[in-house]
mmCIF file of C-alpha atoms in Angstrom:
data_model
loop_
_atom_site.group_PDB
_atom_site.id
_atom_site.type_symbol
_atom_site.label_atom_id
_atom_site.label_comp_id
_atom_site.label_asym_id
_atom_site.label_seq_id
_atom_site.Cartn_x
_atom_site.Cartn_y
_atom_site.Cartn_z
ATOM 1 C CA MET A 1091 1.759 17.602 -0.473
ATOM 2 C CA ILE A 1092 2.365 14.977 2.184
ATOM 3 C CA LYS A 1093 1.610 11.277 2.389
ATOM 4 C CA VAL A 1094 0.844 9.403 5.583
ATOM 5 C CA SER A 1095 2.000 5.806 5.129
ATOM 6 C CA VAL A 1096 0.809 3.033 7.429
ATOM 7 C CA PHE A 1097 2.632 -0.315 7.331
ATOM 8 C CA TYR A 1098 1.494 -3.621 8.808
ATOM 9 C CA PRO A 1099 4.613 -5.792 9.347
ATOM 10 C CA ALA A 1100 4.206 -9.404 8.282
ATOM 11 C CA ASP A 1101 5.801 -10.681 11.488
ATOM 12 C CA GLY A 1102 3.637 -8.581 13.759
ATOM 13 C CA GLY A 1103 0.455 -10.635 14.060
ATOM 14 C CA GLU A 1104 -1.774 -13.310 12.673
ATOM 15 C CA LYS A 1105 -4.864 -11.531 11.435
ATOM 16 C CA PHE A 1106 -5.566 -9.032 8.670
ATOM 17 C CA ASP A 1107 -9.017 -8.626 7.133
ATOM 18 C CA HIS A 1108 -8.261 -6.988 3.763
ATOM 19 C CA ALA A 1109 -11.957 -6.680 2.872
ATOM 20 C CA TYR A 1110 -12.801 -4.787 6.080
ATOM 21 C CA TYR A 1111 -9.753 -2.563 5.592
ATOM 22 C CA ARG A 1112 -10.865 -1.657 2.052
ATOM 23 C CA GLU A 1113 -14.611 -1.494 2.551
ATOM 24 C CA LYS A 1114 -14.921 -0.034 6.052
ATOM 25 C CA HIS A 1115 -11.751 1.343 7.638
ATOM 26 C CA LEU A 1116 -10.328 3.519 4.856
ATOM 27 C CA PRO A 1117 -13.723 4.869 3.711
ATOM 28 C CA MET A 1118 -14.397 5.830 7.352
ATOM 29 C CA ILE A 1119 -11.077 7.670 7.558
ATOM 30 C CA GLN A 1120 -11.777 9.481 4.301
ATOM 31 C CA GLN A 1121 -15.198 10.537 5.539
ATOM 32 C CA ARG A 1122 -13.848 11.787 8.884
ATOM 33 C CA LEU A 1123 -10.897 13.655 7.342
ATOM 34 C CA GLY A 1124 -13.070 15.355 4.720
ATOM 35 C CA ALA A 1125 -11.135 17.817 2.560
ATOM 36 C CA ALA A 1126 -7.906 16.993 4.434
ATOM 37 C CA CYS A 1127 -7.868 13.630 2.622
ATOM 38 C CA LEU A 1128 -6.926 14.204 -1.009
ATOM 39 C CA GLY A 1129 -7.077 10.486 -1.757
ATOM 40 C CA TYR A 1130 -5.622 7.241 -0.565
ATOM 41 C CA GLU A 1131 -4.011 4.037 -1.756
ATOM 42 C CA ILE A 1132 -4.223 0.509 -0.375
ATOM 43 C CA ASP A 1133 -1.700 -2.238 -1.077
ATOM 44 C CA LYS A 1134 -1.783 -5.928 -0.273
ATOM 45 C CA GLY A 1135 1.644 -7.544 0.120
ATOM 46 C CA LEU A 1136 2.352 -10.328 -2.376
ATOM 47 C CA ALA A 1137 6.057 -11.152 -2.116
ATOM 48 C CA GLY A 1138 9.452 -9.920 -1.029
ATOM 49 C CA GLY A 1139 12.347 -9.094 -3.294
ATOM 50 C CA ALA A 1140 14.167 -12.438 -3.048
ATOM 51 C CA PRO A 1141 12.588 -15.276 -5.052
ATOM 52 C CA GLY A 1142 10.056 -17.142 -2.915
ATOM 53 C CA SER A 1143 10.346 -14.741 0.040
ATOM 54 C CA PRO A 1144 7.288 -13.386 1.858
ATOM 55 C CA PRO A 1145 6.402 -9.674 1.752
ATOM 56 C CA PRO A 1146 7.810 -7.612 4.656
ATOM 57 C CA PHE A 1147 4.369 -5.990 5.041
ATOM 58 C CA VAL A 1148 0.961 -7.686 4.917
ATOM 59 C CA ALA A 1149 -0.704 -4.443 3.877
ATOM 60 C CA MET A 1150 -0.065 -0.715 3.557
ATOM 61 C CA CYS A 1151 -2.096 2.399 3.082
ATOM 62 C CA HIS A 1152 -1.014 5.844 1.968
ATOM 63 C CA ILE A 1153 -3.182 8.885 2.668
ATOM 64 C CA PHE A 1154 -2.491 12.119 0.770
ATOM 65 C CA SER A 1155 -2.985 15.526 2.390
ATOM 66 C CA ASP A 1156 -1.993 19.128 1.718
ATOM 67 C CA SER A 1157 0.236 19.414 4.783
ATOM 68 C CA LEU A 1158 1.101 17.760 8.079
ATOM 69 C CA GLU A 1159 -0.839 20.470 9.864
ATOM 70 C CA SER A 1160 -4.055 20.011 7.892
ATOM 71 C CA PHE A 1161 -3.867 16.234 8.295
ATOM 72 C CA GLN A 1162 -3.231 16.391 12.021
ATOM 73 C CA ALA A 1163 -5.941 19.007 12.615
ATOM 74 C CA ALA A 1164 -8.494 16.862 10.773
ATOM 75 C CA PHE A 1165 -7.338 13.569 12.317
ATOM 76 C CA ALA A 1166 -7.128 14.583 15.976
ATOM 77 C CA PRO A 1167 -10.884 14.901 16.686
ATOM 78 C CA HIS A 1168 -11.432 11.377 15.260
ATOM 79 C CA ALA A 1169 -8.246 9.679 16.470
ATOM 80 C CA ALA A 1170 -9.935 7.617 19.188
ATOM 81 C CA GLU A 1171 -12.647 6.342 16.835
ATOM 82 C CA ILE A 1172 -10.169 5.541 14.035
ATOM 83 C CA MET A 1173 -7.653 3.829 16.308
ATOM 84 C CA GLY A 1174 -10.457 1.950 18.030
ATOM 85 C CA ASP A 1175 -11.523 0.479 14.697
ATOM 86 C CA VAL A 1176 -8.136 -1.183 14.082
ATOM 87 C CA ALA A 1177 -8.952 -4.221 16.246
ATOM 88 C CA HIS A 1178 -11.802 -5.017 13.838
ATOM 89 C CA TYR A 1179 -9.392 -6.005 11.066
ATOM 90 C CA THR A 1180 -5.989 -6.780 12.553
ATOM 91 C CA ASP A 1181 -3.901 -7.651 15.602
ATOM 92 C CA ILE A 1182 -0.758 -6.211 13.985
ATOM 93 C CA THR A 1183 0.663 -3.027 15.487
ATOM 94 C CA PRO A 1184 1.018 -0.624 12.560
ATOM 95 C CA ILE A 1185 4.094 1.494 11.790
ATOM 96 C CA LEU A 1186 3.429 5.078 10.746
ATOM 97 C CA GLN A 1187 5.481 7.442 8.636
ATOM 98 C CA PHE A 1188 4.928 10.983 7.354
ATOM 99 C CA ASN A 1189 6.435 11.676 3.923
ATOM 100 C CA GLU A 1190 6.982 14.608 1.646
ATOM 101 C CA VAL A 1191 5.551 13.649 -1.749
ATOM 102 C CA ILE A 1192 8.347 14.127 -4.297
ATOM 103 C CA GLU A 1193 6.545 12.516 -7.240
ATOM 104 C CA ARG A 1194 2.987 11.330 -7.478
ATOM 105 C CA MET B 1262 -2.265 -3.868 -11.249
ATOM 106 C CA ILE B 1263 0.805 -4.373 -9.082
ATOM 107 C CA LYS B 1264 3.100 -1.966 -7.281
ATOM 108 C CA VAL B 1265 6.778 -2.557 -6.647
ATOM 109 C CA SER B 1266 7.721 -0.735 -3.442
ATOM 110 C CA VAL B 1267 11.340 -0.013 -2.542
ATOM 111 C CA PHE B 1268 12.139 1.112 1.011
ATOM 112 C CA TYR B 1269 15.384 2.648 2.286
ATOM 113 C CA PRO B 1270 15.557 2.031 6.063
ATOM 114 C CA ALA B 1271 16.683 5.048 8.080
ATOM 115 C CA ASP B 1272 19.082 2.956 10.136
ATOM 116 C CA GLY B 1273 20.685 1.290 7.124
ATOM 117 C CA GLY B 1274 23.288 3.840 6.049
ATOM 118 C CA GLU B 1275 24.461 7.404 6.047
ATOM 119 C CA LYS B 1276 23.945 8.691 2.543
ATOM 120 C CA PHE B 1277 20.884 9.367 0.396
ATOM 121 C CA ASP B 1278 20.944 11.824 -2.512
ATOM 122 C CA HIS B 1279 17.265 12.656 -2.994
ATOM 123 C CA ALA B 1280 17.982 14.881 -6.028
ATOM 124 C CA TYR B 1281 19.851 12.122 -7.866
ATOM 125 C CA TYR B 1282 17.107 9.639 -6.991
ATOM 126 C CA ARG B 1283 14.415 11.951 -8.426
ATOM 127 C CA GLU B 1284 16.297 13.359 -11.391
ATOM 128 C CA LYS B 1285 18.379 10.400 -12.574
ATOM 129 C CA HIS B 1286 17.579 7.020 -11.028
ATOM 130 C CA LEU B 1287 13.798 6.841 -11.360
ATOM 131 C CA PRO B 1288 13.675 8.453 -14.826
ATOM 132 C CA MET B 1289 16.279 5.890 -15.947
ATOM 133 C CA ILE B 1290 14.139 3.039 -14.595
ATOM 134 C CA GLN B 1291 11.053 4.430 -16.315
ATOM 135 C CA GLN B 1292 12.915 4.698 -19.613
ATOM 136 C CA ARG B 1293 14.289 1.146 -19.385
ATOM 137 C CA LEU B 1294 10.959 -0.401 -18.347
ATOM 138 C CA GLY B 1295 9.039 1.354 -21.105
ATOM 139 C CA ALA B 1296 5.364 0.368 -21.231
ATOM 140 C CA ALA B 1297 5.827 -1.955 -18.231
ATOM 141 C CA CYS B 1298 6.093 1.175 -16.024
ATOM 142 C CA LEU B 1299 2.632 2.722 -15.684
ATOM 143 C CA GLY B 1300 3.959 5.467 -13.416
ATOM 144 C CA TYR B 1301 5.852 5.857 -10.192
ATOM 145 C CA GLU B 1302 5.842 7.718 -6.897
ATOM 146 C CA ILE B 1303 8.723 8.984 -4.780
ATOM 147 C CA ASP B 1304 8.491 9.793 -1.086
ATOM 148 C CA LYS B 1305 10.955 11.478 1.243
ATOM 149 C CA GLY B 1306 10.625 10.476 4.909
ATOM 150 C CA LEU B 1307 9.771 13.361 7.227
ATOM 151 C CA ALA B 1308 8.838 11.853 10.599
ATOM 152 C CA GLY B 1309 7.647 8.763 12.379
ATOM 153 C CA GLY B 1310 4.294 8.319 14.058
ATOM 154 C CA ALA B 1311 5.368 9.213 17.606
ATOM 155 C CA PRO B 1312 5.891 12.952 18.234
ATOM 156 C CA GLY B 1313 9.503 13.896 17.489
ATOM 157 C CA SER B 1314 10.442 10.450 16.181
ATOM 158 C CA PRO B 1315 12.453 9.979 12.968
ATOM 159 C CA PRO B 1316 10.908 8.317 9.903
ATOM 160 C CA PRO B 1317 11.520 4.555 9.653
ATOM 161 C CA PHE B 1318 12.458 5.061 5.986
ATOM 162 C CA VAL B 1319 14.629 7.806 4.477
ATOM 163 C CA ALA B 1320 12.938 7.392 1.118
ATOM 164 C CA MET B 1321 10.595 5.102 -0.805
ATOM 165 C CA CYS B 1322 9.546 4.599 -4.367
ATOM 166 C CA HIS B 1323 6.553 2.773 -5.767
ATOM 167 C CA ILE B 1324 6.491 1.615 -9.392
ATOM 168 C CA PHE B 1325 3.159 0.605 -10.950
ATOM 169 C CA SER B 1326 2.939 -2.182 -13.532
ATOM 170 C CA ASP B 1327 0.227 -4.339 -15.102
ATOM 171 C CA SER B 1328 1.499 -7.575 -13.583
ATOM 172 C CA LEU B 1329 4.463 -9.170 -11.832
ATOM 173 C CA GLU B 1330 5.308 -10.953 -15.074
ATOM 174 C CA SER B 1331 5.370 -7.834 -17.230
ATOM 175 C CA PHE B 1332 7.460 -5.978 -14.640
ATOM 176 C CA GLN B 1333 9.973 -8.790 -14.260
ATOM 177 C CA ALA B 1334 10.272 -9.364 -18.009
ATOM 178 C CA ALA B 1335 10.977 -5.666 -18.571
ATOM 179 C CA PHE B 1336 13.295 -5.308 -15.565
ATOM 180 C CA ALA B 1337 15.513 -8.366 -16.045
ATOM 181 C CA PRO B 1338 17.457 -7.168 -19.124
ATOM 182 C CA HIS B 1339 18.338 -3.917 -17.266
ATOM 183 C CA ALA B 1340 18.768 -5.280 -13.737
ATOM 184 C CA ALA B 1341 22.559 -5.004 -13.686
ATOM 185 C CA GLU B 1342 22.519 -1.392 -14.918
ATOM 186 C CA ILE B 1343 19.742 -0.347 -12.533
ATOM 187 C CA MET B 1344 21.272 -2.058 -9.497
ATOM 188 C CA GLY B 1345 24.684 -0.682 -10.414
ATOM 189 C CA ASP B 1346 23.303 2.848 -10.283
ATOM 190 C CA VAL B 1347 22.227 2.550 -6.633
ATOM 191 C CA ALA B 1348 25.731 3.334 -5.298
ATOM 192 C CA HIS B 1349 25.469 6.756 -6.956
ATOM 193 C CA TYR B 1350 22.832 7.936 -4.493
ATOM 194 C CA THR B 1351 22.918 5.748 -1.378
ATOM 195 C CA ASP B 1352 24.808 3.256 0.775
ATOM 196 C CA ILE B 1353 21.546 1.927 2.247
ATOM 197 C CA THR B 1354 20.527 -1.612 1.283
ATOM 198 C CA PRO B 1355 16.959 -1.296 -0.011
ATOM 199 C CA ILE B 1356 14.048 -3.546 0.972
ATOM 200 C CA LEU B 1357 11.776 -4.640 -1.861
ATOM 201 C CA GLN B 1358 8.143 -5.657 -1.835
ATOM 202 C CA PHE B 1359 5.648 -6.621 -4.542
ATOM 203 C CA ASN B 1360 2.054 -5.572 -3.851
ATOM 204 C CA GLU B 1361 -1.355 -6.064 -5.328
ATOM 205 C CA VAL B 1362 -2.885 -2.617 -5.797
ATOM 206 C CA ILE B 1363 -6.233 -2.619 -3.985
ATOM 207 C CA GLU B 1364 -6.917 1.114 -4.323
ATOM 208 C CA ARG B 1365 -5.001 3.693 -6.267
#
């Protein structure tokens, strides 16, 4: 299993609409990916590790899929629509990472 | 519910023993935290978002807990032991973040 992690750096912008992200953006991705989306997680950054420090990331999501290939095949036809929706909730440029899931 | 995320930046060091991390470090944390650890995830970085790019993070873990307070109360008595174990598997300085879990 793989996990696609998307990070929104705290120093990368001013705006992040957590409600839109939860209620519109991720459900839309899940619908478009269909069976290639085995589930997803959403996190809202609260704090950094040092006492009183801000979180490095404002928000994150993690999308689970069987393989890189199945994710990419399902994502590609909807990439323009999904990427075009980002401006509705943030002006932060996201960072993407593909992971092998070692423990879930 | 909260999630404690620990990131190991890919440009932060040379060494990461994924087997030790999975088989020794995280099970030790789970044992020490007891009921304050509701579960955890481990990820191994495969690739970045741009084709052919490396992952920003070599590895990540995410530890679930009921609240910041319950996590910190359970972690504090074992902090020295847990932090002292890090040198056994990596020379990367980890980045820590506390999150509110929006979706799991």
